[in-house]
């Protein structure tokens, strides 16, 4: 990341600041970041469900130098989020530092907190702003998930060594950042969600569209399983294992929060609603192994399995709400992070 910023035609701080000239600087840096080559090759054929999901969220997958590609994705995502915040504001309070502090965290530089203000796009652009927030928030989440998977692999490798504490610290910070990304994606008035949801059901997308198709979440789960099954989970100090578990729990709590924000305490998830209406069989992406690519440009919580508004869901049968389904998913994932035996160190 540091090497990338050193080659940039202008300083990162100038582009990310609140100065009046920053908007022009952001555009110039974004053009450079999306235009310069890092030797990647576009991946055209991910699993079917994941391909649908990537296309919906405008994600381009590229194979090549993973570190360089991921650094570029972080920079592009930084700039797009900063532009969106400048245009529409945020209700996240002090959380933007975790939302936009990833580059500072990776490079050891100064953080650039954003001055908070209410979500307030111009009235004529409110619907478009809600769609853009959902899109850019998911793109940001996907990028941070890739960092998170790498950090969890680092925890696995560092388990039982002098580097364990620092590896766990990095992982838990990124968990907080990813949680903030989820909240940011849903940081618009709930009454706009109905229009956003309409873009995630047929005919806008294929039947079975779901956050379970998110390749980056699938990869994180595979790393969690590796950590438990013959990996370093049982070699971690008890406090480290508890911190890893708490970090992942915070991540899934944010998913539940997004579901609840959009009515999920009473209504079914997007996927459940489609199944019960007979829209089609869920087409969950089959990609449990580690992907060989990185999200190069961001132009993707696990996608929030947010429910449809009450006015559109009155005929949905079944008692299980989207929030209940999200909590069940969280319990299932967190069981991957319970040590098989108590650590003796």
Coordinates of C-alpha atoms in Angstrom, one line a residue:
X1 CA 0.0 0.0 0.0
X2 CA 2.8 2.4 0.9
X3 CA 4.6 1.6 -2.4
X4 CA 1.4 2.3 -4.4
X5 CA 0.8 5.7 -2.7
X6 CA 4.5 6.7 -3.3
X7 CA 3.9 6.3 -7.0
X8 CA 0.6 8.3 -7.0
X9 CA 0.6 11.6 -8.9
X10 CA -0.6 13.4 -5.8
X11 CA -0.7 12.9 -2.1
X12 CA -3.4 10.7 -0.6
X13 CA -3.9 13.2 2.2
X14 CA -4.8 16.0 -0.3
X15 CA -7.4 13.8 -2.0
X16 CA -9.0 12.6 1.2
X17 CA -9.1 15.9 3.0
X18 CA -12.1 18.3 3.6
X19 CA -10.4 21.1 1.6
X20 CA -12.4 22.8 -1.2
X21 CA -9.8 21.5 -3.7
X22 CA -10.1 17.9 -2.5
X23 CA -12.9 16.9 -4.9
X24 CA -10.7 17.6 -7.9
X25 CA -7.8 15.8 -6.3
X26 CA -10.0 12.8 -5.6
X27 CA -11.1 12.6 -9.2
X28 CA -7.5 12.8 -10.5
X29 CA -6.3 10.2 -8.1
X30 CA -9.2 7.9 -8.9
X31 CA -8.5 8.2 -12.7
X32 CA -4.9 7.2 -12.0
X33 CA -5.7 4.3 -9.7
X34 CA -8.2 2.8 -12.1
X35 CA -6.0 3.4 -15.1
X36 CA -2.6 2.2 -14.1
X37 CA -1.7 -1.4 -14.8
X38 CA -0.6 -3.9 -12.2
X39 CA -0.4 -6.8 -14.6
X40 CA -3.6 -8.5 -13.8
X41 CA -5.8 -10.7 -16.0
X42 CA -9.6 -10.4 -15.7
X43 CA -11.3 -13.4 -14.4
X44 CA -14.3 -14.0 -16.6
X45 CA -15.9 -17.2 -15.2
X46 CA -16.4 -17.4 -11.5
X47 CA -19.1 -19.7 -10.2
X48 CA -22.5 -18.8 -11.7
X49 CA -24.1 -17.5 -8.5
X50 CA -21.0 -15.5 -7.6
X51 CA -20.8 -14.1 -11.1
X52 CA -24.4 -12.8 -10.8
X53 CA -23.5 -11.2 -7.5
X54 CA -20.3 -9.6 -8.8
X55 CA -22.1 -8.2 -11.8
X56 CA -24.9 -6.7 -9.7
X57 CA -22.3 -4.9 -7.4
X58 CA -20.0 -3.9 -10.3
X59 CA -17.1 -5.9 -9.1
X60 CA -14.2 -6.8 -11.4
X61 CA -12.1 -9.9 -10.4
X62 CA -8.5 -9.9 -11.6
X63 CA -5.8 -12.5 -11.2
X64 CA -2.2 -11.5 -10.8
X65 CA -0.1 -9.9 -8.1
X66 CA -2.5 -10.2 -5.2
X67 CA -0.9 -7.6 -3.0
X68 CA -0.7 -5.0 -5.7
X69 CA -4.3 -5.7 -6.8
X70 CA -5.6 -5.5 -3.3
X71 CA -3.8 -2.3 -2.6
X72 CA -5.3 -0.8 -5.7
X73 CA -8.7 -2.0 -4.7
X74 CA -8.3 -0.4 -1.2
X75 CA -7.3 3.0 -2.8
X76 CA -10.1 3.0 -5.3
X77 CA -12.6 2.1 -2.5
X78 CA -11.2 4.8 -0.3
X79 CA -11.8 7.4 -2.9
X80 CA -15.3 6.3 -3.9
X81 CA -16.4 6.2 -0.2
X82 CA -14.9 9.6 0.4
X83 CA -16.8 11.0 -2.6
X84 CA -20.0 9.5 -1.4
X85 CA -19.6 10.8 2.1
X86 CA -18.9 14.3 0.7
X87 CA -22.0 14.2 -1.4
X88 CA -24.5 12.6 1.0
X89 CA -23.1 12.6 4.6
X90 CA -23.4 9.9 7.2
X91 CA -25.1 9.1 10.4
X92 CA -22.3 6.8 11.6
X93 CA -21.0 9.2 14.3
X94 CA -17.4 8.4 15.2
X95 CA -17.3 5.3 13.0
X96 CA -16.1 6.9 9.8
X97 CA -12.5 6.6 11.2
X98 CA -12.9 2.8 11.0
X99 CA -14.6 3.1 7.6
X100 CA -11.9 5.2 6.1
X101 CA -9.0 4.4 8.3
X102 CA -8.0 1.2 6.5
X103 CA -5.2 2.8 4.5
X104 CA -3.8 4.6 7.6
X105 CA -4.0 1.3 9.5
X106 CA -2.1 -0.6 6.8
X107 CA 0.6 2.0 6.3
X108 CA 0.9 3.2 9.9
X109 CA 0.0 6.7 8.8
X110 CA -2.3 9.3 10.3
X111 CA -6.0 8.6 10.2
X112 CA -8.3 10.9 8.3
X113 CA -11.6 11.0 10.2
X114 CA -14.5 12.5 8.4
X115 CA -16.7 15.2 9.8
X116 CA -20.0 13.6 10.4
X117 CA -23.3 15.1 9.2
X118 CA -26.7 13.7 8.7
X119 CA -27.4 11.7 5.5
X120 CA -28.6 14.6 3.5
X121 CA -28.4 14.4 -0.3
X122 CA -30.4 16.9 -2.4
X123 CA -34.1 15.8 -2.3
X124 CA -34.2 15.2 -6.0
X125 CA -31.2 12.7 -5.7
X126 CA -32.3 10.9 -2.5
X127 CA -33.3 7.7 -4.3
X128 CA -30.1 7.6 -6.4
X129 CA -28.1 8.3 -3.3
X130 CA -29.6 5.4 -1.4
X131 CA -28.8 3.0 -4.3
X132 CA -25.2 4.4 -4.5
X133 CA -24.7 4.0 -0.8
X134 CA -25.8 0.4 -0.9
X135 CA -23.5 -0.3 -3.9
X136 CA -20.4 1.4 -2.6
X137 CA -20.9 0.1 0.9
X138 CA -21.0 -3.5 -0.5
X139 CA -17.9 -2.9 -2.6
X140 CA -16.1 -1.5 0.4
X141 CA -17.1 -4.5 2.5
X142 CA -15.9 -7.0 -0.1
X143 CA -12.5 -5.3 -0.2
X144 CA -12.2 -5.3 3.6
X145 CA -13.3 -9.0 3.7
X146 CA -10.3 -9.9 1.5
X147 CA -8.0 -8.1 4.0
X148 CA -9.8 -9.8 6.8
X149 CA -9.3 -13.3 5.3
X150 CA -5.6 -12.5 4.9
X151 CA -5.4 -11.3 8.5
X152 CA -7.1 -14.4 9.8
X153 CA -4.6 -16.6 7.9
X154 CA -1.9 -14.5 9.6
X155 CA -3.4 -15.4 13.0
X156 CA -3.3 -19.0 12.0
X157 CA 0.4 -18.8 11.1
X158 CA 1.3 -16.8 14.2
X159 CA -0.6 -18.9 16.7
X160 CA 1.7 -19.9 19.6
X161 CA 4.5 -17.5 18.5
X162 CA 5.7 -14.1 19.6
X163 CA 3.7 -12.6 16.7
X164 CA 0.4 -13.9 17.9
X165 CA -0.8 -10.8 19.8
X166 CA 0.0 -8.4 16.9
X167 CA -1.7 -10.7 14.4
X168 CA -4.9 -10.9 16.6
X169 CA -4.8 -7.1 17.0
X170 CA -4.8 -6.6 13.2
X171 CA -7.6 -9.1 12.7
X172 CA -9.9 -7.6 15.3
X173 CA -9.3 -4.1 14.0
X174 CA -10.3 -5.2 10.5
X175 CA -13.4 -7.0 12.0
X176 CA -14.5 -3.6 13.4
X177 CA -13.8 -1.9 10.1
X178 CA -15.8 -4.6 8.2
X179 CA -18.7 -4.2 10.6
X180 CA -18.7 -0.4 10.0
X181 CA -18.7 -1.1 6.2
X182 CA -22.0 -3.1 6.7
X183 CA -23.6 -0.3 8.6
X184 CA -22.4 2.2 6.1
X185 CA -24.0 0.2 3.2
X186 CA -27.3 0.6 5.1
X187 CA -26.8 4.2 6.1
X188 CA -29.8 5.7 4.4
X189 CA -33.4 6.1 5.5
X190 CA -35.2 2.7 5.6
X191 CA -38.1 3.9 3.5
X192 CA -35.8 3.9 0.4
X193 CA -34.9 0.3 0.9
X194 CA -37.9 -1.0 -1.1
X195 CA -36.5 0.5 -4.3
X196 CA -33.1 -0.9 -3.5
X197 CA -34.5 -4.3 -2.9
X198 CA -36.3 -4.3 -6.2
X199 CA -32.9 -4.4 -7.9
X200 CA -32.1 -7.7 -6.2
X201 CA -35.1 -9.8 -7.3
X202 CA -36.2 -11.1 -10.7
X203 CA -36.3 -9.8 -13.4
X204 CA -33.5 -7.5 -12.3
X205 CA -31.4 -10.5 -11.3
X206 CA -31.7 -14.3 -11.6
X207 CA -33.8 -16.1 -9.0
X208 CA -32.0 -17.0 -5.8
X209 CA -29.9 -13.9 -5.7
X210 CA -28.4 -13.8 -2.2
X211 CA -25.6 -12.6 0.0
X212 CA -24.5 -16.2 0.3
X213 CA -23.1 -15.9 -3.2
X214 CA -20.5 -13.4 -2.0
X215 CA -17.2 -15.1 -2.9
X216 CA -15.2 -13.0 -0.3
X217 CA -17.4 -14.2 2.5
X218 CA -17.2 -17.8 1.3
X219 CA -13.4 -17.5 1.4
X220 CA -13.5 -16.1 4.9
X221 CA -15.6 -19.0 6.1
X222 CA -13.1 -21.4 4.5
X223 CA -10.2 -19.8 6.4
X224 CA -12.3 -20.0 9.6
X225 CA -12.7 -23.8 9.0
X226 CA -9.0 -24.2 8.3
X227 CA -8.2 -22.4 11.5
X228 CA -10.3 -24.9 13.4
X229 CA -9.7 -28.1 11.5
X230 CA -6.0 -28.8 12.1
X231 CA -5.1 -25.1 12.2
X232 CA -3.9 -22.8 14.9
X233 CA -7.1 -22.2 16.9
X234 CA -6.1 -24.6 19.7
X235 CA -2.6 -23.1 19.8
X236 CA -3.9 -19.6 20.6
X237 CA -3.7 -18.2 24.0
X238 CA -7.2 -18.1 25.6
X239 CA -7.4 -14.3 25.4
X240 CA -6.4 -14.4 21.7
X241 CA -9.0 -17.1 20.9
X242 CA -11.7 -15.0 22.8
X243 CA -10.6 -11.9 20.9
X244 CA -10.9 -13.6 17.5
X245 CA -14.3 -15.0 18.4
X246 CA -15.5 -11.6 19.6
X247 CA -14.3 -9.9 16.4
X248 CA -16.2 -12.3 14.2
X249 CA -19.2 -12.1 16.4
X250 CA -19.2 -8.3 16.0
X251 CA -19.1 -8.8 12.2
X252 CA -22.3 -10.9 12.2
X253 CA -23.9 -8.6 14.8
X254 CA -23.6 -5.9 12.1
X255 CA -25.4 -8.2 9.6
X256 CA -28.2 -8.7 12.1
X257 CA -28.4 -4.9 12.6
X258 CA -28.8 -4.3 8.9
X259 CA -31.6 -6.9 8.6
X260 CA -33.4 -5.3 11.6
X261 CA -32.9 -1.8 10.2
X262 CA -34.9 -2.7 7.1
X263 CA -37.7 -4.5 8.9
X264 CA -36.2 -7.9 9.4
X265 CA -37.5 -8.4 12.9
X266 CA -40.9 -9.3 11.4
X267 CA -40.3 -10.1 7.7
X268 CA -38.4 -12.9 5.9
X269 CA -35.0 -12.4 4.3
X270 CA -34.7 -11.7 0.6
X271 CA -33.8 -15.3 -0.2
X272 CA -36.6 -16.8 2.0
X273 CA -39.1 -14.5 0.4
X274 CA -38.2 -15.6 -3.1
X275 CA -38.4 -19.3 -2.1
X276 CA -41.8 -18.9 -0.5
X277 CA -43.2 -17.0 -3.4
X278 CA -41.9 -19.8 -5.7
X279 CA -39.7 -17.3 -7.6
X280 CA -37.1 -20.0 -8.1
X281 CA -34.7 -22.3 -6.4
X282 CA -31.8 -20.6 -4.6
X283 CA -28.7 -20.5 -6.8
X284 CA -26.1 -20.3 -4.1
X285 CA -22.6 -19.9 -5.5
X286 CA -20.4 -23.0 -5.0
X287 CA -17.0 -21.6 -4.3
X288 CA -15.9 -22.7 -0.9
X289 CA -12.2 -22.8 -1.7
X290 CA -9.9 -19.8 -1.6
X291 CA -10.4 -17.6 -4.7
X292 CA -7.3 -16.9 -6.8
X293 CA -8.3 -13.4 -7.5
X294 CA -8.6 -10.0 -5.9
X295 CA -11.3 -7.3 -6.3
X296 CA -9.3 -4.8 -8.3
X297 CA -11.8 -2.0 -8.7
X298 CA -14.8 -1.0 -6.7
X299 CA -17.0 1.2 -9.3
X300 CA -18.5 -5.6 -2.4
X301 CA -21.9 -7.7 4.8
X302 CA -21.9 -10.8 3.3
X303 CA -24.7 -8.9 1.5
X304 CA -27.3 -8.0 4.1
X305 CA -30.1 -10.6 3.7
X306 CA -32.5 -7.7 4.2
X307 CA -36.3 -8.4 4.1
X308 CA -38.9 -6.9 1.8
X309 CA -41.0 -4.1 3.1
X310 CA -44.1 -5.1 5.0
X311 CA -46.5 -3.8 2.4
X312 CA -44.9 -6.2 -0.1
X313 CA -44.7 -9.2 2.3
X314 CA -48.1 -9.6 3.8
X315 CA -48.6 -12.9 2.0
X316 CA -45.3 -14.5 3.0
X317 CA -45.9 -17.7 5.0
X318 CA -43.7 -19.0 7.8
X319 CA -42.7 -17.6 11.1
X320 CA -38.9 -17.2 10.7
X321 CA -37.9 -13.6 10.2
X322 CA -34.8 -12.3 8.5
X323 CA -33.3 -11.3 11.8
X324 CA -33.8 -14.9 13.2
X325 CA -32.2 -16.3 10.0
X326 CA -29.3 -13.9 10.3
X327 CA -28.7 -15.0 14.0
X328 CA -28.8 -18.6 13.0
X329 CA -26.2 -18.0 10.3
X330 CA -24.1 -16.2 12.9
X331 CA -24.3 -19.1 15.4
X332 CA -23.4 -21.5 12.6
X333 CA -20.3 -19.5 11.6
X334 CA -19.1 -18.8 15.1
X335 CA -19.1 -22.5 15.9
X336 CA -16.1 -22.7 13.5
X337 CA -14.2 -20.6 16.1
X338 CA -14.7 -22.6 19.2
X339 CA -11.5 -24.4 20.2
X340 CA -11.7 -28.2 20.4
X341 CA -9.8 -28.2 23.6
X342 CA -9.0 -25.6 26.2
X343 CA -5.6 -24.0 25.7
X344 CA -3.0 -24.9 28.3
X345 CA -0.7 -22.0 27.7

